Every structure is written in C-alpha cells, then in structure tokens.
Amino acid sequence: MAGVLVDSAEASALGTAAGLRRRRYLALVTGWVGFVAIWWLLSVWMDSDARLPSPGRVWDEVWIIFNGDPTNSRNDGGIFWNNFLASVIRVLLGFVVGVAMGTPLGFLMGRNRYWRAFLKSPVMIAGSIPGLTYAVMVLVVFGISFVGPVLAIGLISMPYIAINVAEGVGGVDKGLLNMSRSFGRSEKQMFRDVVVPSVLPFIFAGVRLSFSLAWKVGQLTEVFGASQGIGFQIRRNFQLFNMPAVIAWIGLFIIFMLVLERFVLVRIERKLFRWRQWEREG
Amino acid sequence: MAKVTVSKLAKLFPPPIKGGDVVRAITNIDFEVDGNVFVSIVGPSGCGKSTLLNILSGVDTPTSGSVTVTEAGKPAKLGYVFQDARLLPWRSVMDNMMYVRDDASEESVANAAKYLSMVGLDHTHEMFPGQLSGGMQQRVGIARAFSVEPDLLLMDEPFSHLDAMTARSLRDHLQDLWSRTRKTVLFVTHDVMEAVQLSDRIIVLAPGGVIYDDISIDLPHPRKASDPKVATLQAEILGQFENMQIPAVE
Ligand SMILES: Nc1ncnc2c1ncn2[C@@H]1O[C@H](COP(=O)(O)OP(=O)(O)OP(=O)(O)O)[C@@H](O)[C@H]1O
Ligand SMILES: [Mg+2]
C-alpha cells in the first residue's frame, strides 16, 4: 500500500516536471511569436524600410546572406561563412592571447603577496576600462588590421582571467600538496596533477565571464577597423543604407553568440569538469 | 622493517598573535621504534601528534633535534594515511592509486588493484571520489598508503571523521592488512580503546609535546574488539589514564 502511494506520488512529481517543461517551452514560443508580431505591426505602421524593416524583409536578407544574391555577383553564398569565421577566429585567438597574458599574472598574484600588492590595482583598472577604449586604442595603433581586434579581445579578457586564476591558485588544497609531498611526488608532478586541475575551472570561469564582453569588443573593433567579420558587415550595410541587412547580421550575431555560449562553452565545461558533478559539501 | 629514531626533537611555531608566546608543539622528545611493530601515539588535542608525523614524513622541519627514518641503513619509503582521505577529486579511484606510484606498468596496476580489493573496493576503480561515501574514500586512502609498500606507514587519526560502525569495520580491514604485510606503523589517535586494540606499544604525549608514558601491549594479532582479553586490557589502561590526569591544553 505504502509502495503504491510512493509510486503515485513519484509519478505525479515526474508529471509536474514534464508539465513544467512543456509550459516553459510554450512560454518561450509565445514570447518569440509575440515579439515578431509586434515587430511586424510596428514596421507596418512606420512603413519605412530605412527605419524599421519588416520581419519578412530581414528574413530575405538572411536568406541572401546564406545563399548569395543573384543580382549582385560580389555577394555569393560564401559571404556568411567567411565573415562569421573571421569573427570567430578573432575571438578565439583573442582568448588565447587573454589566457596567455592573464594566467601568468594570476599565478604571480595568487602565489606571492608582493606581486599581488603590486599587480592588483593595474589589473583592476584594466578590468574597468570600457571596451570602446580598447577598440579605439588598437585602431589608432594598428589601423585596419587582423592583430588589432585580437589584441583588444585579449586585453579585455585578460583581467578577468588573471583575477580568477589568482583566486584559484590561492585556493589550491594544501592538504593535497602535503599528501603529494609525503608520497614523494616531484614539484613538476604536483604542478601538473594538483595545481593545474585546481586552477583550470577558474580559467574557464574567467573566459565565461569575459565571453560576451570579448564578443562585443571584437565586434566594435570590426566596425571600425577590419575588412571582414560580422561587425564589418554591419558597418558596410549601414553605410549602404541597407537596414534589413544590418538587422539580419545583428540577429545572426546574437543567435550565434547564444549558441556558442549555451551549447559549445557549456558542453566543453561539462566534459572537462565531469568530476565536479559529484563534488559535494563536507 | 623501518627504524625510526627521534632525538631531542623540538618544534616551535611563531606566536599566533603579534607579541604573543611562541607555540611549543613538541618539546625535547626522544624515542625509537625498530622493526615491524604497530605503535600508537595518543594524547589530547594540540599536543603535537600531527606535527610529529609531519616532521617524520618530511612535510615539516624540526626546530631543533633530529629524526631519522631508515630501512637497512637507507632512507625509508613512506606511506601516509590522513584524517581526511585526500584524494584528487579529478581522478578516478584507480588513477588516484596510480598517482603515488612511479611506474604505470601492468604489474603496477594489478598491484594497486590488489590493495583496493583488500579493502573491499573492487567495483570502484572507475568511480570518482565524489561518488564514494566518506568511509569508502578513507578506504581508498588506506589502500593507497599500503599499496606503495612502504617501510614506514604513518597514520593520523584515520578513523576520527567516521561513525563508530564504519570505524570499527575499517579497524578490522586495517588489522587484516597489517597482519598480512607487517609494516612498521605509527598510528596517531586520541581514542585509547582503539590504541589498545591495534597496537604493540602506546606512546602517550602530554600538552607541550612531551612524552608522558610508554606502554607495551603483548597480545596476539589480529584482535577483536569483543575479545574479553582486549576488553580487560582496555579497561585497565583506561583506568591508568584516568589516574594520569593529563592536563588539557588551554
Ligand atoms: N602550521 C602551524 N603554524 C602554527 N602553529 C601550528 C601549526 N601547526 C600546528 N600548530 C600548533 O602546534 C600545536 C600542535 O598541533 P598539532 O596539530 O600537532 O596537534 P595534534 O596533537 O595533532 O592535535 P589534534 O589531536 O587536535 O589533531 C597546536 O598548538 C597548534 O596550534
Ligand atoms: Mg592532529
């Protein structure tokens, strides 16, 4: 009897979980449909492609971006992937630069209190400089170039990574280090098997934290100083008064950022830190 | 068959607050342990037991005096079991066993597996420490220490974080392992009953880190907690302790 009771309670608990999920999807879909509907109504009311193009017009542009424009030979089907890849590669390289600069700084800050005192304010200040400053700075120094955006992304993400790494290094479990020492492990082994795995999640957290910021700065520098990339396309179409294309590129940018963040980053993190799902208190 | 010699050992720690007194963790102790004996070190909290083991294992250094741990004249190989399991959370149980070993050959893996099996953890090789209960983690820690086949095994209150039932079963595991391998063991505990059940000799420390007493226990191994001879001896030594009236640390 008791078993039956538990079963039905469990079943209804599961039922509500599924119901909850269904309701959440419903809310999500209603939200998007409502958004597009309002957009469409507004565009009908404003009746101006230059100010607010309709969803249909933007969709046509999205289609052109992917499949090419039969009326314009310069705009073939490769335009999306070329520009998209240019942006993604810049951001990835920028993160490589940011991690390469931020990790050693973080180690110095986490290991040694003199270095911490010395580096803390510069790193904090670097972290609070607005992205636009970096974008303009690299444009002034490098002009229209490939290095500029990469460096700007590196500079904007560096403080986040440094501060996170410093925290991670400070938090390495002394008990595990002592254990390693008493079993005769070398400094190199301890670094590779204790310090690095402890700090890695913190580096990742730094990347996650600066991710959207880095994308924004990347786009900003592209708007001013690049000849390819999503940001460059936004500026070019803006100069051509092609508002539907501007919105199409912005929309694609947002969608790809979400996909990258929600699916790619989170997946990598989950895979890399599989052991963490079993961590528990005490 | 390690030989441990501790002579005129002292350890001071800097004052915990500015202008305070230095902390005397250990004050001039001398003792020697020779051969495959199980020695317990008991004493109230803060009397320098962990400090002593840390110095013996080389994690900490003495302020004055010396310790030597040798095996047939050469530096001895150590194993250490801590109060908490101290497993690398990002490595599976088997990979934790392999972390403290120098070769990754098939024999080496088989050897690690053998010790896991002795503590009843055959099925856990691929599991991560976070998936094990506290008692299972502690068993991995014990298997790890035995598996390096140390000349001297240091154990620092390995059962004090566990509930009484788990602790009892692990004590049986430990006795079983020890009876099979007969290593030199230094076992820190504040549980007198546990010390009597497990050891051939009990060194009693008092606050300030001085040796208060040195008791030998002559009973065959392994000993059951329920064995009346063990129980009688436990009662007797517990009685002695009550008369000693070791002062508590402030
Ligand atoms: N790293 C350290 N720095 C300063 N003081 C320390 C340090 N380690 C230990 N002490 C001090 O030395 C004394 C002995 O400490 P120890 O940890 O050896 O005690 P213990 O006998 O193991 O106690 P317990 O049974 O509680 O584990 C204590 O007063 C402690 O505060
Ligand atoms: Mg202790």
XYZ file of C-alpha atoms and ligand atoms in Angstrom:
564
model
C 0.000 0.000 0.000
C 2.769 2.351 1.029
C 4.658 1.394 -2.110
C 1.721 2.275 -4.282
C 1.379 5.616 -2.539
C 5.058 6.417 -3.126
C 4.776 5.341 -6.736
C 1.832 7.570 -7.470
C 3.498 10.443 -5.632
C 6.616 9.927 -7.704
C 4.613 9.685 -10.877
C 2.821 12.926 -10.173
C 6.129 14.564 -9.293
C 7.510 13.447 -12.637
C 4.288 14.545 -14.275
C 4.643 18.053 -12.901
C 8.282 18.176 -14.021
C 7.289 17.303 -17.573
C 4.353 19.691 -17.362
C 6.643 22.426 -16.153
C 8.972 21.875 -19.068
C 6.079 21.919 -21.528
C 4.787 25.160 -20.032
C 8.270 26.669 -20.261
C 8.532 25.838 -23.964
C 5.066 27.226 -24.504
C 6.065 30.483 -22.794
C 9.248 30.649 -24.870
C 7.395 30.123 -28.153
C 4.630 32.590 -27.226
C 7.295 35.137 -26.333
C 9.052 34.869 -29.686
C 5.836 34.808 -31.698
C 4.637 37.856 -29.794
C 7.935 39.629 -30.376
C 7.831 39.012 -34.140
C 4.155 40.012 -34.277
C 4.786 43.330 -32.519
C 7.803 43.945 -34.745
C 5.683 43.271 -37.812
C 2.880 45.591 -36.632
C 5.370 48.357 -35.849
C 7.012 48.021 -39.236
C 3.625 48.194 -40.999
C 2.780 51.296 -39.001
C 6.165 53.000 -39.629
C 6.188 51.834 -43.234
C 9.873 52.584 -43.783
C 12.500 50.039 -44.761
C 15.223 52.501 -43.773
C 14.000 52.817 -40.190
C 12.288 49.546 -39.295
C 12.156 46.853 -41.961
C 9.559 44.145 -41.572
C 10.474 40.646 -40.372
C 9.911 39.377 -43.899
C 12.409 41.826 -45.407
C 15.002 40.849 -42.792
C 14.356 37.184 -43.471
C 15.004 37.799 -47.202
C 18.351 39.300 -46.236
C 19.195 36.348 -44.010
C 18.429 34.093 -46.951
C 20.725 36.179 -49.184
C 23.498 36.149 -46.598
C 23.483 32.367 -46.622
C 22.658 31.626 -50.253
C 24.062 34.579 -52.178
C 22.421 37.416 -54.123
C 21.626 36.687 -57.800
C 21.542 40.443 -58.579
C 24.962 41.097 -57.058
C 27.898 38.976 -58.139
C 30.094 40.183 -55.250
C 27.702 38.716 -52.761
C 27.926 34.972 -53.270
C 26.832 32.262 -50.874
C 30.179 32.202 -49.063
C 29.662 35.628 -47.521
C 28.217 34.318 -44.314
C 30.829 31.721 -43.536
C 33.751 33.953 -44.494
C 32.659 36.757 -42.237
C 31.426 34.541 -39.483
C 34.652 32.554 -39.407
C 36.699 35.755 -39.451
C 34.886 36.922 -36.313
C 35.046 33.586 -34.528
C 38.744 33.111 -35.244
C 39.491 36.604 -33.966
C 37.603 35.959 -30.740
C 39.255 32.574 -30.206
C 42.731 33.985 -30.838
C 41.869 36.914 -28.604
C 41.046 34.492 -25.816
C 44.294 32.657 -26.408
C 46.083 35.997 -26.000
C 43.999 36.843 -22.915
C 44.678 33.473 -21.279
C 48.359 33.677 -22.201
C 48.644 37.081 -20.532
C 46.209 36.583 -17.674
C 47.328 33.145 -16.450
C 50.935 34.061 -15.544
C 49.749 37.297 -13.945
C 47.190 35.341 -11.956
C 49.826 32.849 -10.825
C 52.079 35.658 -9.655
C 49.200 37.292 -7.803
C 47.995 34.074 -6.238
C 51.398 32.792 -5.163
C 53.153 35.858 -3.865
C 51.690 38.655 -1.816
C 54.206 41.263 -3.025
C 53.256 40.611 -6.601
C 49.629 40.681 -5.548
C 50.045 44.106 -3.940
C 51.964 45.306 -6.982
C 49.585 43.967 -9.653
C 46.202 44.283 -8.019
C 45.392 47.896 -8.927
C 46.674 47.781 -12.532
C 44.673 44.617 -13.185
C 41.562 46.057 -11.553
C 41.908 49.241 -13.598
C 42.447 47.249 -16.791
C 39.246 45.388 -15.957
C 37.175 48.521 -15.555
C 38.271 50.275 -18.763
C 35.322 50.284 -21.168
C 35.640 48.071 -24.232
C 35.311 51.072 -26.549
C 38.622 52.404 -25.247
C 40.419 49.241 -26.284
C 38.680 49.251 -29.638
C 39.787 52.826 -30.350
C 43.262 52.238 -28.934
C 44.068 49.283 -31.166
C 42.593 51.123 -34.151
C 44.903 54.073 -33.509
C 47.929 51.833 -33.058
C 47.344 49.186 -35.720
C 44.858 50.757 -38.126
C 42.727 48.322 -40.085
C 44.369 45.018 -39.283
C 43.954 41.474 -38.108
C 46.053 41.929 -34.953
C 44.067 44.882 -33.613
C 40.785 43.122 -32.765
C 42.649 40.069 -31.473
C 44.684 42.234 -29.129
C 41.637 44.187 -27.988
C 39.844 40.953 -27.110
C 42.945 39.694 -25.346
C 43.237 42.890 -23.326
C 39.581 42.968 -22.300
C 39.552 39.321 -21.163
C 42.991 39.352 -19.502
C 41.989 40.975 -16.153
C 39.062 38.587 -15.675
C 41.299 35.612 -16.269
C 44.113 36.985 -14.080
C 41.798 37.648 -11.134
C 40.141 34.252 -11.427
C 43.430 32.414 -11.735
C 44.801 34.288 -8.709
C 41.818 33.110 -6.717
C 42.215 29.555 -7.982
C 45.915 29.450 -7.153
C 45.268 30.790 -3.659
C 42.630 28.106 -3.189
C 44.728 25.066 -4.121
C 44.149 22.453 -1.409
C 47.231 22.451 0.860
C 46.230 19.023 2.118
C 46.620 17.583 -1.380
C 50.007 19.250 -1.763
C 51.164 17.790 1.561
C 49.812 14.395 0.587
C 51.784 14.582 -2.675
C 54.932 15.614 -0.844
C 54.688 12.823 1.716
C 54.312 10.283 -1.097
C 57.460 11.698 -2.678
C 55.864 13.383 -5.685
C 58.070 15.907 -7.509
C 57.241 19.614 -7.824
C 56.533 19.043 -11.502
C 54.045 16.251 -10.791
C 52.356 18.368 -8.146
C 52.020 21.248 -10.573
C 50.612 19.073 -13.329
C 48.298 16.909 -11.235
C 47.231 19.169 -8.379
C 47.735 22.847 -9.255
C 46.652 22.799 -12.906
C 43.437 20.804 -12.373
C 42.515 23.075 -9.445
C 43.094 26.250 -11.437
C 41.578 25.140 -14.756
C 37.953 25.700 -13.691
C 38.912 29.206 -12.634
C 40.498 29.968 -16.023
C 37.333 28.696 -17.606
C 35.185 30.838 -15.342
C 37.279 33.835 -16.399
C 36.674 33.014 -20.050
C 32.946 32.603 -19.433
C 32.794 35.875 -17.542
C 34.558 37.855 -20.240
C 32.940 35.985 -23.108
C 30.157 38.394 -24.006
C 32.381 41.378 -23.313
C 35.034 39.990 -25.643
C 32.482 39.438 -28.401
C 31.229 42.982 -28.041
C 34.725 44.450 -28.176
C 35.538 42.192 -31.115
C 32.506 43.494 -32.999
C 33.307 47.063 -32.044
C 36.839 46.858 -33.411
C 35.491 45.210 -36.552
C 33.053 48.040 -37.042
C 35.948 50.495 -37.076
C 38.981 48.566 -38.122
C 38.507 45.402 -40.124
C 37.761 44.356 -43.682
C 35.888 41.198 -42.802
C 33.748 39.884 -39.999
C 30.234 40.295 -38.667
C 30.954 43.754 -37.259
C 32.433 44.847 -40.573
C 29.292 43.666 -42.414
C 27.096 45.623 -40.041
C 29.024 48.823 -40.757
C 29.176 48.231 -44.516
C 25.446 47.644 -44.832
C 24.798 50.633 -42.594
C 26.817 52.795 -44.981
C 24.839 51.357 -47.898
C 21.602 52.296 -46.055
C 20.643 48.631 -46.223
C 18.775 48.489 -42.916
C 17.292 44.991 -43.406
C 20.804 43.579 -43.878
C 22.062 45.435 -40.779
C 19.335 43.853 -38.694
C 19.855 40.457 -40.300
C 23.564 40.498 -39.368
C 22.836 41.708 -35.849
C 20.254 38.963 -35.419
C 22.648 36.309 -36.679
C 25.332 37.647 -34.377
C 23.042 37.365 -31.350
C 21.909 33.882 -32.287
C 25.440 32.650 -32.758
C 26.592 34.149 -29.506
C 23.793 32.367 -27.681
C 24.528 29.078 -29.400
C 28.235 29.345 -28.696
C 27.716 30.251 -25.065
C 24.847 27.892 -24.228
C 25.899 24.876 -26.181
C 29.568 24.935 -27.058
C 31.072 26.528 -23.934
C 28.769 24.754 -21.520
C 29.367 21.412 -23.267
C 33.136 21.800 -23.115
C 32.949 22.808 -19.492
C 30.782 19.858 -18.577
C 33.063 17.434 -20.340
C 36.257 18.907 -18.906
C 34.964 19.042 -15.354
C 32.939 15.846 -15.314
C 34.296 15.041 -11.850
C 32.737 18.204 -10.449
C 29.188 16.952 -10.770
C 29.882 14.594 -7.872
C 31.517 17.170 -5.656
C 29.548 17.659 -2.518
C 29.781 19.615 0.667
C 31.787 18.200 3.564
C 61.406 -3.161 8.906
C 61.991 0.533 9.316
C 63.924 2.100 12.116
C 62.705 5.426 13.470
C 64.973 7.458 15.711
C 63.742 10.678 17.246
C 66.269 12.528 19.366
C 65.943 15.767 21.290
C 63.244 16.787 18.850
C 61.620 20.186 19.375
C 59.235 22.184 17.220
C 58.221 25.758 17.869
C 55.696 27.717 15.870
C 55.701 31.513 15.651
C 53.244 33.217 18.019
C 49.723 33.184 16.589
C 49.218 36.823 17.586
C 51.773 39.613 17.450
C 53.735 39.874 20.702
C 52.354 36.552 21.991
C 54.322 33.498 23.072
C 55.771 31.014 20.628
C 53.783 27.779 20.403
C 55.660 24.778 21.760
C 54.229 21.982 19.675
C 56.952 19.487 20.628
C 59.459 19.841 23.465
C 62.566 17.656 23.510
C 61.283 14.192 22.850
C 63.339 11.051 22.385
C 62.126 7.684 21.257
C 62.988 4.849 18.961
C 60.882 2.389 17.017
C 62.539 -0.590 15.438
C 61.049 -3.437 13.462
C 57.595 -4.366 12.276
C 55.620 -3.078 15.193
C 52.371 -1.214 15.412
C 52.922 1.854 17.582
C 50.159 4.231 18.619
C 50.733 7.804 19.669
C 47.944 9.103 21.874
C 47.417 12.377 23.646
C 44.941 15.229 23.931
C 44.240 17.592 21.068
C 47.040 20.053 20.337
C 49.862 18.081 21.941
C 51.837 17.888 18.708
C 50.864 14.489 17.288
C 50.243 15.687 13.741
C 53.291 17.911 13.923
C 55.401 14.882 14.829
C 54.107 12.887 11.848
C 54.635 15.845 9.517
C 58.249 16.078 10.632
C 58.725 12.338 10.215
C 57.301 12.494 6.691
C 59.424 15.486 5.718
C 56.470 17.805 5.121
C 57.664 19.917 8.081
C 61.134 20.521 9.530
C 62.235 20.350 13.186
C 63.261 23.491 15.073
C 65.984 21.506 16.814
C 66.959 17.890 17.320
C 66.708 15.248 14.633
C 64.629 12.447 13.219
C 65.866 9.633 11.034
C 63.741 7.064 9.304
C 65.823 4.347 7.713
C 65.377 0.990 6.131
C 68.519 -1.160 6.331
C 70.628 1.972 6.527
C 68.935 3.694 3.567
C 66.158 6.335 3.733
C 62.860 4.505 4.205
C 59.874 4.616 1.898
C 56.794 6.184 3.483
C 53.060 5.808 3.247
C 50.677 8.275 4.853
C 47.013 8.000 5.772
C 45.419 11.288 6.751
C 42.455 12.234 8.862
C 40.603 13.011 5.626
C 41.112 10.852 2.559
C 42.963 13.496 0.489
C 42.136 12.021 -2.882
C 42.456 14.052 -6.065
C 38.802 14.766 -6.887
C 39.509 14.988 -10.625
C 40.979 11.492 -10.810
C 39.187 8.171 -10.634
C 39.909 5.823 -7.735
C 42.368 3.786 -9.820
C 44.066 6.936 -11.120
C 44.418 8.129 -7.538
C 46.150 4.864 -6.682
C 48.454 5.295 -9.667
C 49.273 8.918 -8.786
C 51.548 7.842 -5.918
C 53.290 5.131 -7.914
C 56.314 5.648 -10.091
C 55.580 3.201 -12.863
C 52.408 2.602 -14.813
C 53.186 -0.927 -15.933
C 50.589 -3.656 -15.954
C 52.040 -5.217 -12.795
C 51.831 -1.870 -11.093
C 48.147 -1.525 -11.973
C 47.486 -5.092 -10.857
C 49.229 -4.370 -7.586
C 47.115 -1.273 -6.971
C 44.008 -3.301 -7.777
C 45.066 -5.948 -5.277
C 45.143 -3.419 -2.442
C 41.794 -1.939 -3.454
C 40.412 -5.431 -3.357
C 41.787 -5.959 0.177
C 39.682 -3.056 1.439
C 36.626 -4.313 -0.445
C 36.612 -1.734 -3.248
C 36.838 -3.951 -6.324
C 33.927 -2.299 -8.035
C 35.082 1.305 -7.649
C 38.089 1.572 -10.000
C 36.403 3.911 -12.453
C 34.482 5.940 -9.882
C 35.415 9.439 -8.800
C 35.998 10.260 -5.102
C 32.857 12.417 -5.072
C 30.812 9.317 -5.862
C 32.074 7.434 -2.797
C 30.934 7.673 0.804
C 33.327 9.096 3.394
C 34.204 5.623 4.666
C 34.890 4.348 1.148
C 37.112 7.346 0.424
C 39.042 6.639 3.596
C 39.464 3.014 2.499
C 40.950 4.250 -0.785
C 43.350 6.371 1.291
C 44.360 3.319 3.318
C 44.752 1.119 0.239
C 46.833 3.849 -1.404
C 49.207 4.041 1.571
C 49.626 0.266 1.778
C 49.974 -0.115 -1.983
C 53.243 1.795 -2.175
C 54.545 -0.981 0.091
C 56.111 1.480 2.494
C 58.741 0.656 5.068
C 57.022 3.009 7.475
C 53.329 3.743 7.492
C 52.160 6.964 9.161
C 48.503 7.256 10.061
C 46.994 10.409 11.534
C 43.626 9.730 13.180
C 42.392 7.949 10.063
C 39.027 6.954 11.561
C 38.129 10.005 13.613
C 35.860 11.508 10.942
C 33.821 8.343 10.614
C 30.847 6.991 12.508
C 31.516 4.286 15.087
C 30.276 1.418 12.933
C 32.310 2.355 9.871
C 35.338 2.991 12.063
C 35.046 -0.481 13.561
C 34.849 -2.164 10.190
C 37.834 -0.150 8.917
C 39.813 -1.117 12.008
C 39.209 -4.738 11.052
C 40.323 -4.005 7.485
C 43.430 -2.319 8.853
C 44.312 -5.188 11.171
C 43.785 -7.642 8.366
C 46.048 -5.667 6.022
C 48.629 -5.197 8.722
C 48.679 -8.855 9.733
C 49.332 -9.777 6.112
C 52.022 -7.198 5.448
C 53.540 -6.464 8.895
C 54.889 -2.980 8.386
C 56.243 -0.512 10.870
C 53.253 1.678 11.715
C 52.984 4.930 13.646
C 49.316 5.447 14.345
C 48.082 8.693 15.863
C 44.793 8.609 17.719
C 43.097 10.141 20.717
C 40.993 7.029 21.209
C 42.635 4.897 23.897
C 40.401 1.894 23.210
C 41.409 1.947 19.567
C 45.103 2.236 20.503
C 44.870 -0.768 22.837
C 43.074 -2.893 20.275
C 45.542 -2.181 17.461
C 48.995 -1.623 18.883
C 52.017 -3.355 20.332
C 53.098 -0.171 22.014
C 51.461 3.103 23.029
C 53.417 6.327 23.372
C 51.478 8.864 25.410
C 52.103 12.552 24.736
C 51.098 15.375 27.073
C 50.389 19.025 26.201
C 53.507 20.919 25.204
C 54.651 17.849 23.300
C 56.427 15.818 25.956
C 56.385 12.048 26.374
C 54.207 11.154 29.325
C 54.273 7.395 29.187
C 55.316 4.447 27.038
C 53.222 1.271 27.390
C 53.743 -2.093 25.709
C 50.867 -4.404 24.925
C 51.543 -8.063 24.480
C 48.593 -9.749 22.795
C 48.493 -11.694 19.520
C 47.110 -10.053 16.354
C 44.525 -9.636 14.962
C 42.484 -8.606 17.960
C 38.735 -8.469 18.067
C 37.150 -5.595 19.938
C 34.845 -8.175 21.516
C 37.706 -10.358 22.759
C 37.480 -10.337 26.605
C 41.285 -10.136 26.905
C 41.306 -6.985 24.799
C 38.377 -5.569 26.750
C 40.091 -6.242 30.084
C 43.295 -4.569 28.932
C 41.354 -1.622 27.558
C 39.636 -1.152 30.896
C 42.926 -1.439 32.749
C 44.793 1.075 30.593
C 41.838 3.439 30.533
C 41.982 3.269 34.342
C 45.653 4.203 34.262
C 44.836 7.140 32.030
C 42.238 8.418 34.429
C 44.861 8.391 37.154
C 47.381 10.185 34.971
C 45.150 13.229 34.753
C 46.839 14.648 31.702
C 46.108 18.343 31.748
C 44.104 19.674 28.811
C 45.647 22.289 26.529
C 44.452 25.765 27.304
N 51.445 25.368 10.808
C 51.307 25.771 12.086
N 51.505 27.058 12.433
C 51.384 27.464 13.724
N 51.048 26.645 14.751
C 50.828 25.351 14.463
C 50.940 24.837 13.127
N 50.668 23.517 13.147
C 50.394 23.205 14.438
N 50.494 24.299 15.223
C 50.305 24.326 16.681
O 51.073 23.294 17.260
C 50.341 22.640 18.286
C 50.258 21.159 17.988
O 49.444 20.955 16.823
P 49.140 19.517 16.218
O 48.320 19.710 15.010
O 50.404 18.784 16.078
O 48.254 18.860 17.383
P 47.591 17.424 17.444
O 48.181 16.724 18.611
O 47.693 16.747 16.129
O 46.082 17.767 17.768
P 44.735 17.055 17.263
O 44.531 15.846 18.078
O 43.689 18.078 17.528
O 44.899 16.776 15.792
C 48.995 23.324 18.363
O 49.044 24.240 19.436
C 48.870 24.048 17.058
O 48.168 25.251 17.238
Mg 46.271 16.244 14.567
